[in-house]
Short mmCIF file of C-alpha atoms and ligand atoms in Angstrom, two decimals:
data_model
loop_
_atom_site.label_atom_id
_atom_site.label_comp_id
_atom_site.label_asym_id
_atom_site.label_seq_id
_atom_site.Cartn_x
_atom_site.Cartn_y
_atom_site.Cartn_z
CA MET A 1 -31.55 26.19 -43.49
CA ILE A 2 -31.46 22.40 -43.51
CA CYS A 3 -34.55 20.26 -43.88
CA ASP A 4 -35.92 19.06 -40.56
CA VAL A 5 -36.70 15.65 -41.91
CA CYS A 6 -33.77 14.46 -44.02
CA LYS A 7 -31.24 16.81 -42.40
CA ILE A 8 -29.31 16.80 -45.63
CA ARG A 9 -30.97 19.03 -48.25
CA GLU A 10 -31.77 22.66 -48.10
CA ALA A 11 -35.26 23.52 -46.73
CA GLU A 12 -37.59 25.28 -49.10
CA VAL A 13 -41.06 25.08 -47.39
CA PHE A 14 -42.18 26.06 -43.96
CA GLN A 15 -45.14 23.98 -42.78
CA PRO A 16 -46.81 26.17 -40.11
CA HIS A 17 -49.02 23.44 -38.70
CA THR A 18 -46.05 21.19 -37.80
CA GLY A 19 -43.59 24.03 -37.38
CA ARG A 20 -41.16 22.11 -39.65
CA LYS A 21 -38.96 23.36 -42.51
CA LEU A 22 -38.86 20.91 -45.32
CA CYS A 23 -36.91 20.30 -48.50
CA ARG A 24 -38.85 19.77 -51.77
CA GLN A 25 -38.51 15.98 -51.73
CA CYS A 26 -39.51 15.61 -48.02
CA PHE A 27 -42.44 17.96 -48.58
CA ILE A 28 -43.70 15.90 -51.54
CA GLU A 29 -43.17 12.70 -49.55
CA ASP A 30 -45.05 14.16 -46.58
CA ILE A 31 -48.10 14.90 -48.70
CA LYS A 32 -48.11 11.45 -50.33
CA GLN A 33 -47.84 9.75 -46.94
CA ARG A 34 -50.80 11.80 -45.52
CA VAL A 35 -52.91 10.98 -48.58
CA LYS A 36 -52.01 7.34 -48.27
CA LYS A 37 -52.97 7.30 -44.63
CA GLU A 38 -56.39 8.79 -45.52
CA ALA A 39 -56.85 6.52 -48.44
CA GLU A 40 -56.12 3.54 -46.17
CA LYS A 41 -58.70 4.63 -43.61
CA ILE A 42 -61.37 5.08 -46.28
CA GLY A 43 -60.62 1.66 -47.75
CA LEU A 44 -59.21 2.77 -51.13
CA LEU A 45 -56.24 0.50 -50.96
CA ASN A 46 -58.48 -2.51 -51.43
CA ALA A 47 -60.57 -1.06 -54.27
CA ASN A 48 -60.64 -2.62 -57.71
CA LYS A 49 -61.55 0.54 -59.55
CA ILE A 50 -61.62 4.21 -58.50
CA LEU A 51 -63.01 6.94 -60.67
CA LEU A 52 -61.15 10.26 -60.24
CA ALA A 53 -63.45 13.28 -60.84
CA VAL A 54 -60.91 15.81 -62.34
CA SER A 55 -61.46 19.40 -63.34
CA GLY A 56 -58.00 20.10 -64.68
CA GLY A 57 -57.16 22.37 -61.73
CA LYS A 58 -54.26 21.78 -59.42
CA ASP A 59 -56.16 19.67 -56.92
CA SER A 60 -57.13 17.12 -59.55
CA PHE A 61 -53.50 16.84 -60.56
CA VAL A 62 -52.41 16.27 -56.94
CA LEU A 63 -55.25 13.68 -56.44
CA ALA A 64 -54.08 11.64 -59.45
CA ASP A 65 -50.31 12.04 -58.78
CA THR A 66 -50.50 11.09 -55.10
CA LEU A 67 -52.93 8.11 -55.58
CA ALA A 68 -50.90 6.74 -58.48
CA SER A 69 -47.81 6.67 -56.22
CA PHE A 70 -49.34 3.87 -54.06
CA ILE A 71 -52.28 2.48 -56.09
CA ASP A 72 -51.85 0.53 -59.33
CA PRO A 73 -52.73 3.19 -62.04
CA SER A 74 -54.70 0.64 -63.98
CA LYS A 75 -57.22 0.73 -61.10
CA LEU A 76 -57.66 4.45 -61.57
CA ILE A 77 -59.72 6.13 -64.25
CA ALA A 78 -60.09 9.83 -64.55
CA TYR A 79 -63.32 11.62 -65.61
CA ASN A 80 -63.69 15.23 -66.75
CA ILE A 81 -66.75 17.23 -67.62
CA THR A 82 -67.00 20.32 -69.84
CA GLU A 83 -69.86 22.35 -68.47
CA GLY A 84 -70.14 24.62 -71.54
CA ILE A 85 -69.51 28.00 -70.00
CA HIS A 86 -68.61 30.67 -72.51
CA GLY A 87 -65.19 32.31 -71.84
CA TYR A 88 -64.27 29.76 -69.25
CA ASN A 89 -62.37 27.48 -71.43
CA ARG A 90 -60.15 25.06 -69.56
CA LYS A 91 -59.30 23.01 -72.65
CA GLU A 92 -55.57 23.62 -72.30
CA GLN A 93 -55.75 22.80 -68.68
CA VAL A 94 -57.44 19.53 -69.42
CA GLU A 95 -54.92 18.84 -72.18
CA GLN A 96 -52.10 19.40 -69.66
CA LEU A 97 -53.80 17.09 -67.21
CA ARG A 98 -54.29 14.48 -69.90
CA LYS A 99 -50.56 14.58 -70.64
CA PHE A 100 -49.71 14.17 -66.89
CA LEU A 101 -52.36 11.36 -66.48
CA ASN A 102 -50.96 9.61 -69.55
CA ASP A 103 -47.49 9.70 -68.03
CA LEU A 104 -48.93 8.29 -64.79
CA GLY A 105 -50.73 5.50 -66.84
CA ILE A 106 -54.21 6.75 -66.02
CA GLU A 107 -56.92 6.87 -68.73
CA LEU A 108 -59.06 9.95 -69.07
CA ILE A 109 -62.79 9.84 -70.01
CA GLU A 110 -64.18 13.17 -71.32
CA ASP A 111 -67.79 14.13 -71.04
CA SER A 112 -69.87 17.31 -71.30
CA PHE A 113 -73.18 18.64 -70.13
CA LYS A 114 -74.16 19.07 -73.78
CA GLN A 115 -73.41 15.41 -74.51
CA SER A 116 -74.95 13.86 -71.40
CA VAL A 117 -77.70 16.35 -70.36
CA GLY A 118 -78.52 17.73 -73.76
CA TYR A 119 -77.65 21.37 -72.94
CA THR A 120 -74.60 23.40 -72.09
CA LEU A 121 -74.68 25.16 -68.72
CA ASP A 122 -75.02 28.45 -70.57
CA GLU A 123 -78.09 27.13 -72.35
CA MET A 124 -79.68 25.99 -69.09
CA VAL A 125 -79.01 29.35 -67.47
CA GLU A 126 -80.35 31.20 -70.47
CA ALA A 127 -83.57 29.12 -70.63
CA SER A 128 -84.15 29.57 -66.89
CA LYS A 129 -83.74 33.30 -67.20
CA LEU A 130 -86.23 33.47 -70.15
CA ARG A 131 -88.77 31.73 -67.82
CA GLY A 132 -88.05 34.24 -65.06
CA LEU A 133 -86.56 31.60 -62.70
CA ASN A 134 -84.33 32.75 -60.01
CA VAL A 135 -81.93 29.75 -60.06
CA SER A 136 -78.19 30.34 -59.99
CA ALA A 137 -75.83 28.79 -62.55
CA CYS A 138 -74.09 27.04 -59.64
CA THR A 139 -77.31 25.22 -58.73
CA PHE A 140 -77.56 23.75 -62.23
CA CYS A 141 -73.83 23.09 -62.38
CA GLY A 142 -73.40 21.38 -59.05
CA GLY A 143 -76.51 19.19 -59.38
CA PHE A 144 -75.77 17.92 -62.92
CA ARG A 145 -72.02 17.51 -62.15
CA ARG A 146 -72.86 15.27 -59.20
CA LYS A 147 -75.21 13.22 -61.28
CA LEU A 148 -72.84 12.75 -64.22
CA ILE A 149 -69.97 11.88 -61.92
CA ASN A 150 -72.08 9.19 -60.26
CA ASP A 151 -73.28 7.92 -63.60
CA ALA A 152 -69.75 7.66 -64.79
CA GLY A 153 -68.72 5.79 -61.63
CA ARG A 154 -71.45 3.32 -62.16
CA LYS A 155 -70.62 2.86 -65.83
CA VAL A 156 -66.94 1.92 -65.14
CA ASN A 157 -68.01 -0.22 -62.17
CA ALA A 158 -66.06 1.89 -59.75
CA ASP A 159 -66.04 1.02 -56.03
CA TYR A 160 -65.38 4.64 -55.25
CA VAL A 161 -65.53 8.12 -56.81
CA ALA A 162 -62.70 10.30 -55.52
CA THR A 163 -62.76 14.10 -55.78
CA GLY A 164 -59.99 16.59 -55.16
CA HIS A 165 -61.58 18.46 -52.33
CA ASN A 166 -58.84 19.71 -49.98
CA LEU A 167 -58.87 20.53 -46.23
CA ASP A 168 -59.93 24.16 -46.85
CA ASP A 169 -62.92 23.07 -48.95
CA GLU A 170 -63.95 20.44 -46.49
CA VAL A 171 -63.80 22.59 -43.32
CA GLN A 172 -65.62 25.49 -45.11
CA ALA A 173 -68.42 23.02 -45.99
CA ILE A 174 -68.64 21.58 -42.43
CA ILE A 175 -68.85 25.13 -40.92
CA ILE A 176 -71.44 26.28 -43.42
CA ASN A 177 -73.68 23.29 -42.70
CA LEU A 178 -73.27 23.89 -39.02
CA ILE A 179 -74.19 27.55 -39.41
CA ARG A 180 -77.26 26.56 -41.50
CA GLY A 181 -78.13 23.83 -39.02
CA ASP A 182 -78.38 21.47 -41.94
CA LEU A 183 -77.83 18.14 -40.24
CA THR A 184 -78.97 16.05 -43.26
CA ARG A 185 -76.02 17.50 -45.18
CA LEU A 186 -73.67 17.59 -42.27
CA ILE A 187 -73.86 13.79 -41.72
CA ARG A 188 -72.55 13.29 -45.21
CA PHE A 189 -69.19 14.65 -44.10
CA GLY A 190 -66.83 12.58 -42.12
CA GLU A 191 -64.06 10.05 -42.89
CA LYS A 192 -66.25 7.18 -43.97
CA PRO A 193 -68.57 7.81 -46.97
CA LEU A 194 -72.28 7.37 -46.34
CA LYS A 195 -74.33 5.35 -48.88
CA LEU A 196 -77.96 6.49 -48.94
CA SER A 197 -78.89 4.73 -52.19
CA SER A 198 -77.78 1.54 -53.94
CA LYS A 199 -77.49 3.74 -57.05
CA PHE A 200 -74.77 5.92 -55.44
CA VAL A 201 -71.12 5.12 -55.90
CA LEU A 202 -69.29 5.94 -52.64
CA ARG A 203 -67.72 9.42 -52.79
CA VAL A 204 -64.44 9.91 -51.11
CA LYS A 205 -62.03 12.87 -50.65
CA PRO A 206 -58.47 11.63 -50.25
CA LEU A 207 -57.00 15.19 -50.01
CA ARG A 208 -59.37 16.18 -47.20
CA LYS A 209 -56.54 16.68 -44.77
CA ILE A 210 -54.19 18.48 -47.16
CA TYR A 211 -54.17 22.33 -46.95
CA GLU A 212 -54.92 24.15 -50.15
CA TRP A 213 -51.54 25.94 -50.00
CA GLU A 214 -49.99 22.50 -49.85
CA THR A 215 -51.74 21.30 -52.99
CA THR A 216 -50.63 24.46 -54.73
CA MET A 217 -46.98 23.88 -53.74
CA TYR A 218 -47.07 20.20 -54.63
CA ALA A 219 -48.47 20.96 -58.10
CA TYR A 220 -45.88 23.68 -58.59
CA TYR A 221 -42.97 21.48 -57.52
CA LYS A 222 -44.13 18.71 -59.85
CA GLY A 223 -44.18 21.15 -62.76
CA TYR A 224 -47.95 21.33 -63.07
CA THR A 225 -48.62 24.93 -64.22
CA PHE A 226 -52.09 26.19 -63.92
CA GLN A 227 -53.93 29.43 -64.41
CA GLU A 228 -57.08 29.43 -62.41
CA VAL A 229 -59.42 31.10 -64.86
CA GLU A 230 -62.31 32.39 -62.88
CA CYS A 231 -65.76 31.16 -63.89
CA PRO A 232 -67.90 34.02 -65.06
CA TYR A 233 -70.72 32.74 -62.79
CA ILE A 234 -68.51 32.89 -59.67
CA THR A 235 -70.44 35.92 -58.40
CA ALA A 236 -73.49 33.67 -58.18
CA ARG A 237 -71.77 31.61 -55.56
CA PRO A 238 -73.01 31.90 -52.03
CA THR A 239 -71.26 34.70 -50.22
CA LEU A 240 -71.44 32.81 -46.94
CA ARG A 241 -68.68 30.55 -48.17
CA ALA A 242 -66.38 33.50 -48.91
CA LYS A 243 -66.98 34.86 -45.41
CA VAL A 244 -66.37 31.50 -43.79
CA ARG A 245 -63.15 31.10 -45.82
CA GLU A 246 -61.92 34.48 -44.65
CA LEU A 247 -62.71 33.69 -41.00
CA LEU A 248 -60.96 30.33 -41.21
CA TYR A 249 -57.79 31.88 -42.75
CA MET A 250 -57.70 34.36 -39.99
CA LEU A 251 -57.96 31.64 -37.35
CA GLU A 252 -55.38 29.53 -39.15
CA ASP A 253 -53.09 32.48 -39.17
CA ILE A 254 -53.40 33.11 -35.43
CA ARG A 255 -53.24 29.44 -34.60
CA PRO A 256 -51.69 27.25 -37.34
CA GLY A 257 -53.26 23.79 -37.40
CA THR A 258 -56.79 25.05 -36.69
CA LEU A 259 -58.31 23.51 -39.86
CA LEU A 260 -56.68 20.17 -39.13
CA ASN A 261 -58.00 20.21 -35.62
CA ILE A 262 -61.52 21.01 -36.77
CA ILE A 263 -61.64 18.17 -39.23
CA GLU A 264 -59.98 15.68 -36.86
CA GLU A 265 -62.38 16.54 -34.06
CA PHE A 266 -65.30 16.51 -36.50
CA ASP A 267 -64.37 13.02 -37.73
CA LYS A 268 -64.35 11.80 -34.14
CA ILE A 269 -67.87 13.06 -33.46
CA ALA A 270 -69.26 12.36 -36.97
CA GLU A 271 -69.79 8.71 -36.37
CA ASN A 272 -71.91 9.41 -33.23
CA VAL A 273 -73.81 12.21 -34.93
CA ARG A 274 -74.63 9.75 -37.68
CA LYS A 275 -75.72 7.03 -35.31
CA GLY A 276 -77.93 9.44 -33.43
CA TYR A 277 -79.36 10.77 -36.65
CA ILE A 278 -79.97 7.45 -38.24
CA SER A 279 -81.71 6.07 -35.15
CA SER A 280 -83.85 9.16 -34.83
CA THR A 281 -84.98 9.35 -38.47
CA GLU A 282 -84.34 5.78 -39.75
CA LEU A 283 -82.34 6.67 -42.88
CA LYS A 284 -83.78 4.42 -45.53
CA GLU A 285 -82.86 3.97 -49.18
CA LEU A 286 -83.51 7.23 -50.96
CA PRO A 287 -86.60 7.40 -53.16
CA ARG A 288 -86.13 7.33 -56.96
CA CYS A 289 -87.04 10.20 -59.32
CA LYS A 290 -90.15 9.29 -61.35
CA ILE A 291 -88.59 10.77 -64.47
CA CYS A 292 -84.94 9.83 -64.59
CA GLY A 293 -84.89 7.01 -62.01
CA GLU A 294 -82.01 8.54 -60.02
CA PRO A 295 -82.10 8.86 -56.21
CA THR A 296 -83.77 11.98 -54.87
CA SER A 297 -84.27 13.45 -51.44
CA TYR A 298 -86.75 11.99 -48.97
CA GLY A 299 -90.25 13.16 -49.66
CA ARG A 300 -89.61 14.09 -53.30
CA GLU A 301 -91.20 12.46 -56.33
CA ILE A 302 -88.85 13.85 -58.96
CA CYS A 303 -85.23 14.91 -58.50
CA LYS A 304 -84.00 18.51 -58.37
CA ASN A 305 -82.19 18.19 -61.73
CA CYS A 306 -85.35 17.11 -63.57
CA GLU A 307 -87.38 19.70 -61.78
CA LEU A 308 -84.97 22.42 -62.90
CA LEU A 309 -85.08 21.23 -66.55
CA ILE A 310 -88.87 21.19 -66.47
CA LYS A 311 -89.09 24.67 -64.94
CA ALA A 312 -86.62 26.00 -67.45
CA GLY A 313 -88.77 24.54 -70.26
CA LEU A 314 -86.02 22.13 -71.27
CA LEU A 315 -87.86 18.91 -70.36
CA HIS A 316 -91.45 18.44 -71.24
CA GLN A 317 -93.18 16.54 -68.39
CA ASN A 318 -95.84 17.60 -66.01
CA LEU A 319 -94.62 18.41 -62.50
CA PRO A 320 -96.47 16.42 -59.85
CA ILE A 321 -98.80 18.63 -57.82
CA SER A 322 -97.29 19.18 -54.40
FE1 LIG B 401 -70.17 25.82 -61.89
FE2 LIG B 401 -70.71 27.86 -60.21
FE3 LIG B 401 -68.36 26.70 -60.16
FE4 LIG B 401 -69.05 28.19 -62.29
S1 LIG B 401 -68.74 28.94 -60.13
S2 LIG B 401 -68.03 26.17 -62.34
S3 LIG B 401 -71.19 27.72 -62.41
S4 LIG B 401 -70.31 25.75 -59.60
ZN1 LIG B 402 -84.77 13.05 -62.16
#
């Protein structure tokens, strides 16, 4: 079978959403071009500094590798956080990523919850259990990760923070927020990032139109080996996401291209949804947490992260009476 693009080399990959058979080189080029197109739309090509939030997994490798193929690597800086989860050691994965980043000419900053929050994730979870709190590890993990990534973006003066979320992640999140009827969260999705606080560095997802199976193949073809070690707290993840994922795979199977259609249609309506939402609720600058000074949701005095630490007995402040 000959590649449908170059018509020279042997085809190795079938791309169901385009119906094409591609050789390795044309497949890699296709991904790079699609990421470039997205990056151009978001405005990444004119950025002076972009912080890449990298986990060490395949998507972070694909993020760095594709961006470095059309953006000067000196404008990219990678940032990795060790959460401090026993038995979920991704040290080798990060070492492998460091080597690849080094070859691409991208610096890597390493951080940890212990260093920047004062506690490992395990310690936070343990303390919250002792206090009888019913808070999942993922709630601590997601909240502090977002905060640290934003802090890092500010510190290096980044115009954007880029994460490795792929098409599957993005569509799952859109559908979940639709199901929950959570418009406040839903309007954060869409092509253009939304800035609700001057303290937020704009967050972008250049891989948001690349299927997960494509990032897997890309990483594999580029020699990036990875073992996705499962986080021991994975069972604490919301089950709705797993169900939505299953459903979307089924639809994609019946009708290849479904996920791309969903995101492209969503992007078209997102702008209008935002406009309607903004005019109806007047989105103002988010209030600041009275403890840490970081942005928090409308109507809150202290942020969720500080509240969690206080409730877990890890931060000694009085909670405002609500
Ligand atoms: Fe963090 Fe939850 Fe993911 Fe584990 S499964 S890394 S606790 S968000
Ligand atoms: Zn706070």
